[in-house]
Amino acid sequence: GAVVSQHPSWVICKSGTSVKIECRSLDFQATTMFWYRQFPKQSLMLMATSNEGSKATYEQGVEKDKFLINHASLTLSTLTVTSAHPEDSSFYICSARDPTSGSSYEQYFGPGTRLTVT
Amino acid sequence: QKEVEQDPGPLSVPEGAIVSLNCTYSNSAFQYFMWYRQYSRKGPELLMYTYSSGNKEDGRFTAQVDKSSKYISLFIRDSQPSDSATYLCGAIQGAQKLVFGQGTRLTINP
């Protein structure tokens, strides 16, 4: 099946610094990738939809200047949390659609990245 | 009102029991309905999906959708300790975004 990876799996950074999270589709080309945020014992909340070669579409309430998304290639999307603060500590998960899969609905999820801001 | 509502539990049952997980939704335009399983500190994995109303069975798992009552269910037969996880229901309209329920934490006790 389609595989999505994320790097790093866990990152600790100091308040005020920026951190970049990578999401890669390993065996398919993803024209669309999604970034989710998940707080402990809560569901996944969509942050933004990323289309290769165009600007990301952010969900209401998500600061686009704080959460920078770049989808520069068909296999890589990055999420940069700028000027991170402790309240940004969360589990960030990406997913990707395979346009050749024949289904418009199926998303393949990465293993997630745990961000801790101290 | 959230578009997809799910009882967060937690739900604890003995090994071998039949588990019933349920969600309701409000958007009548939803066409695809999914169930994801998420182990602690891992990404969700797709268990099953159904299109429109009906049942779908895969081994010990049965997914059921009733569009008339906007009700989504997942049944797990002969539950095993390895089934212990958080189960997330989801719904999607065409190529639009996937909307998740809150997730139900399930524990199967040996």
Coordinates of C-alpha atoms in Angstrom, one line a residue:
Chain A
G1 CA 0.0 0.0 0.0
A2 CA 0.9 3.7 -0.2
V3 CA 3.4 4.8 2.4
V4 CA 3.7 8.3 3.8
S5 CA 6.7 9.2 6.1
Q6 CA 7.3 12.1 8.4
H7 CA 10.5 13.5 9.7
P8 CA 11.3 14.0 12.5
S9 CA 9.1 11.8 14.6
W10 CA 9.8 13.9 17.7
V11 CA 11.3 17.3 18.1
I12 CA 11.9 19.5 21.0
C13 CA 12.6 23.2 20.5
K14 CA 12.9 26.3 22.5
S15 CA 10.2 29.0 22.6
G16 CA 10.7 31.5 19.8
T17 CA 12.5 29.3 17.4
S18 CA 11.2 27.7 14.2
V19 CA 10.9 24.1 13.4
K20 CA 10.3 22.3 10.1
I21 CA 8.4 19.0 9.7
E22 CA 8.7 17.0 6.5
C23 CA 6.0 14.8 4.9
R24 CA 7.0 12.5 2.1
S25 CA 5.0 10.1 -0.1
L26 CA 7.4 7.3 -0.6
D27 CA 5.9 5.2 -3.4
F28 CA 3.4 7.6 -5.1
Q29 CA 3.2 11.1 -6.3
A30 CA 0.8 13.2 -4.2
T31 CA -0.8 16.2 -5.8
T32 CA -2.6 16.9 -2.6
M33 CA -1.3 16.7 1.0
F34 CA -3.1 17.6 4.2
W35 CA -1.7 18.7 7.6
Y36 CA -3.5 17.9 10.8
R37 CA -3.0 18.7 14.4
Q38 CA -4.0 16.5 17.3
F39 CA -4.0 17.4 20.9
P40 CA -3.9 14.6 23.5
K41 CA -7.0 12.5 23.6
Q42 CA -8.6 14.6 20.9
S43 CA -9.4 14.1 17.3
L44 CA -7.4 15.2 14.3
M45 CA -8.1 18.8 13.2
L46 CA -7.4 19.8 9.7
M47 CA -5.0 22.7 9.5
A48 CA -4.5 23.1 5.8
T49 CA -4.7 21.5 2.4
S50 CA -1.5 21.7 0.3
N51 CA -1.5 21.4 -3.5
E52 CA 1.7 20.9 -5.3
G53 CA 2.9 24.1 -6.9
S54 CA 0.3 26.4 -5.4
K55 CA -0.4 28.1 -2.1
A56 CA -1.9 26.1 0.7
T57 CA -5.5 26.5 1.7
Y58 CA -5.8 27.1 5.5
E59 CA -8.7 26.2 7.7
Q60 CA -10.5 28.9 9.6
G61 CA -8.6 30.0 12.7
V62 CA -5.2 28.6 11.5
E63 CA -2.6 31.4 11.2
K64 CA -1.0 31.0 7.8
D65 CA 2.0 33.2 8.8
K66 CA 2.7 31.0 11.8
F67 CA 2.3 27.6 10.1
L68 CA 4.1 27.9 6.7
I69 CA 3.3 25.1 4.3
N70 CA 5.4 24.4 1.2
H71 CA 4.5 21.7 -1.3
A72 CA 7.3 22.1 -3.8
S73 CA 7.3 18.6 -5.3
L74 CA 4.9 15.8 -5.8
T75 CA 6.5 13.8 -3.0
L76 CA 7.3 16.4 -0.4
S77 CA 5.4 18.9 1.7
T78 CA 6.8 20.8 4.7
L79 CA 5.2 22.5 7.6
T80 CA 7.3 25.1 9.4
V81 CA 6.1 26.3 12.8
T82 CA 7.5 29.8 13.1
S83 CA 8.3 31.4 16.4
A84 CA 7.0 28.4 18.3
H85 CA 5.4 28.7 21.7
P86 CA 4.5 26.1 24.3
E87 CA 0.9 26.2 23.2
D88 CA 2.0 24.9 19.7
S89 CA 3.2 21.7 21.4
S90 CA 1.1 19.0 19.7
F91 CA 1.1 16.0 17.5
Y92 CA 1.3 17.0 13.8
I93 CA 0.1 14.5 11.2
C94 CA 0.2 14.7 7.4
S95 CA -1.7 12.7 4.9
A96 CA -1.6 12.4 1.1
R97 CA -3.9 11.5 -1.7
D98 CA -2.7 9.2 -4.5
P99 CA -4.4 10.6 -7.7
T100 CA -3.9 7.3 -9.5
S101 CA -5.7 5.2 -6.8
G102 CA -9.1 5.6 -8.4
S103 CA -10.7 6.9 -5.2
S104 CA -11.2 10.6 -4.5
Y105 CA -11.6 10.0 -0.8
E106 CA -8.7 7.9 0.4
Q107 CA -5.9 9.6 2.3
Y108 CA -2.8 7.8 3.5
F109 CA -1.5 9.1 6.8
G110 CA 2.0 9.6 8.0
P111 CA 3.1 8.4 11.5
G112 CA 3.0 11.9 13.0
T113 CA 5.5 14.2 14.5
R114 CA 5.4 15.1 18.2
L115 CA 6.4 18.7 18.8
T116 CA 7.4 19.9 22.3
V117 CA 8.1 23.6 22.7
T118 CA 9.9 24.4 26.0
Chain B
Q1 CA -22.9 21.4 16.2
K2 CA -20.0 19.3 14.9
E3 CA -20.4 17.7 11.5
V4 CA -19.4 14.3 12.9
E5 CA -20.1 13.4 16.5
Q6 CA -18.6 10.4 18.2
D7 CA -18.7 9.3 21.8
P8 CA -15.1 9.6 23.1
G9 CA -15.5 6.8 25.6
P10 CA -13.3 5.4 27.0
L11 CA -14.8 2.0 26.3
S12 CA -13.5 -1.1 28.0
V13 CA -14.7 -4.7 27.2
P14 CA -13.4 -8.2 27.9
E15 CA -11.6 -10.2 25.2
G16 CA -14.0 -11.9 22.9
A17 CA -16.8 -9.4 23.3
I18 CA -18.6 -7.8 20.4
V19 CA -17.7 -4.1 20.3
S20 CA -20.1 -1.5 18.8
L21 CA -18.7 1.9 17.9
N22 CA -21.0 4.7 16.7
C23 CA -21.0 8.1 15.1
T24 CA -23.7 10.5 13.9
Y25 CA -23.3 13.2 11.3
S26 CA -25.2 16.2 10.2
N27 CA -24.1 16.9 6.6
S28 CA -26.4 15.0 4.3
A29 CA -24.0 15.6 1.4
F30 CA -21.4 13.2 2.9
Q31 CA -20.9 10.3 0.5
Y32 CA -18.0 8.3 1.9
F33 CA -17.7 7.1 5.5
M34 CA -14.5 5.7 7.0
W35 CA -13.2 4.1 10.1
Y36 CA -9.6 4.6 11.1
R37 CA -7.7 2.9 13.9
Q38 CA -5.0 4.9 15.7
Y39 CA -2.5 3.4 18.1
S40 CA -0.9 5.7 20.7
R41 CA 1.5 8.2 19.1
K42 CA 0.9 6.8 15.6
G43 CA -0.9 8.0 12.6
P44 CA -4.3 6.7 11.7
E45 CA -4.7 3.7 9.5
L46 CA -7.7 3.1 7.4
L47 CA -9.8 0.1 8.5
M48 CA -12.8 0.3 6.3
Y49 CA -14.8 2.6 4.2
T50 CA -18.4 2.5 2.9
Y51 CA -20.1 4.4 0.2
S52 CA -23.6 5.5 0.9
S53 CA -25.9 3.3 3.0
G54 CA -25.3 -0.3 3.6
N55 CA -23.0 -2.8 5.3
K56 CA -19.5 -3.9 4.6
E57 CA -17.7 -6.8 6.2
D58 CA -14.0 -7.5 6.4
G59 CA -13.0 -10.3 8.7
R60 CA -14.0 -9.5 12.2
F61 CA -15.0 -5.9 11.3
T62 CA -18.3 -4.7 9.9
A63 CA -19.0 -1.2 9.0
Q64 CA -22.6 0.0 8.7
V65 CA -24.1 3.3 7.4
D66 CA -27.7 4.4 7.7
K67 CA -28.1 7.6 5.7
S68 CA -31.7 8.0 6.7
S69 CA -30.7 8.4 10.3
K70 CA -27.2 9.8 9.6
Y71 CA -25.7 7.0 11.7
I72 CA -22.3 5.3 11.2
S73 CA -21.3 2.1 13.1
L74 CA -18.4 -0.2 13.4
F75 CA -18.7 -3.7 14.9
I76 CA -15.8 -5.7 16.0
R77 CA -16.4 -9.4 16.6
D78 CA -14.3 -11.7 18.8
S79 CA -12.4 -8.6 20.1
Q80 CA -8.7 -9.1 20.8
P81 CA -6.3 -7.1 23.1
S82 CA -4.5 -6.0 19.9
D83 CA -7.7 -4.2 18.9
S84 CA -7.1 -1.8 21.8
A85 CA -6.7 1.6 20.2
T86 CA -8.6 4.8 19.4
Y87 CA -11.1 4.4 16.6
L88 CA -12.0 7.5 14.5
C89 CA -15.0 7.7 12.3
G90 CA -14.7 10.0 9.3
A91 CA -16.9 11.3 6.5
I92 CA -16.1 13.0 3.2
Q93 CA -18.0 14.6 0.4
G94 CA -16.4 13.9 -2.9
A95 CA -12.9 15.3 -3.0
Q96 CA -13.6 17.6 -0.1
K97 CA -11.9 17.5 3.3
L98 CA -12.2 14.5 5.6
V99 CA -14.1 15.3 8.7
F100 CA -13.3 13.2 11.8
G101 CA -15.3 12.4 14.8
Q102 CA -13.7 12.8 18.2
G103 CA -12.4 9.3 18.4
T104 CA -13.3 6.5 20.8
R105 CA -10.6 5.0 23.1
L106 CA -11.2 1.2 23.2
T107 CA -9.5 -1.2 25.6
I108 CA -9.9 -4.9 25.2
N109 CA -9.1 -6.6 28.5
P110 CA -7.5 -10.1 28.4

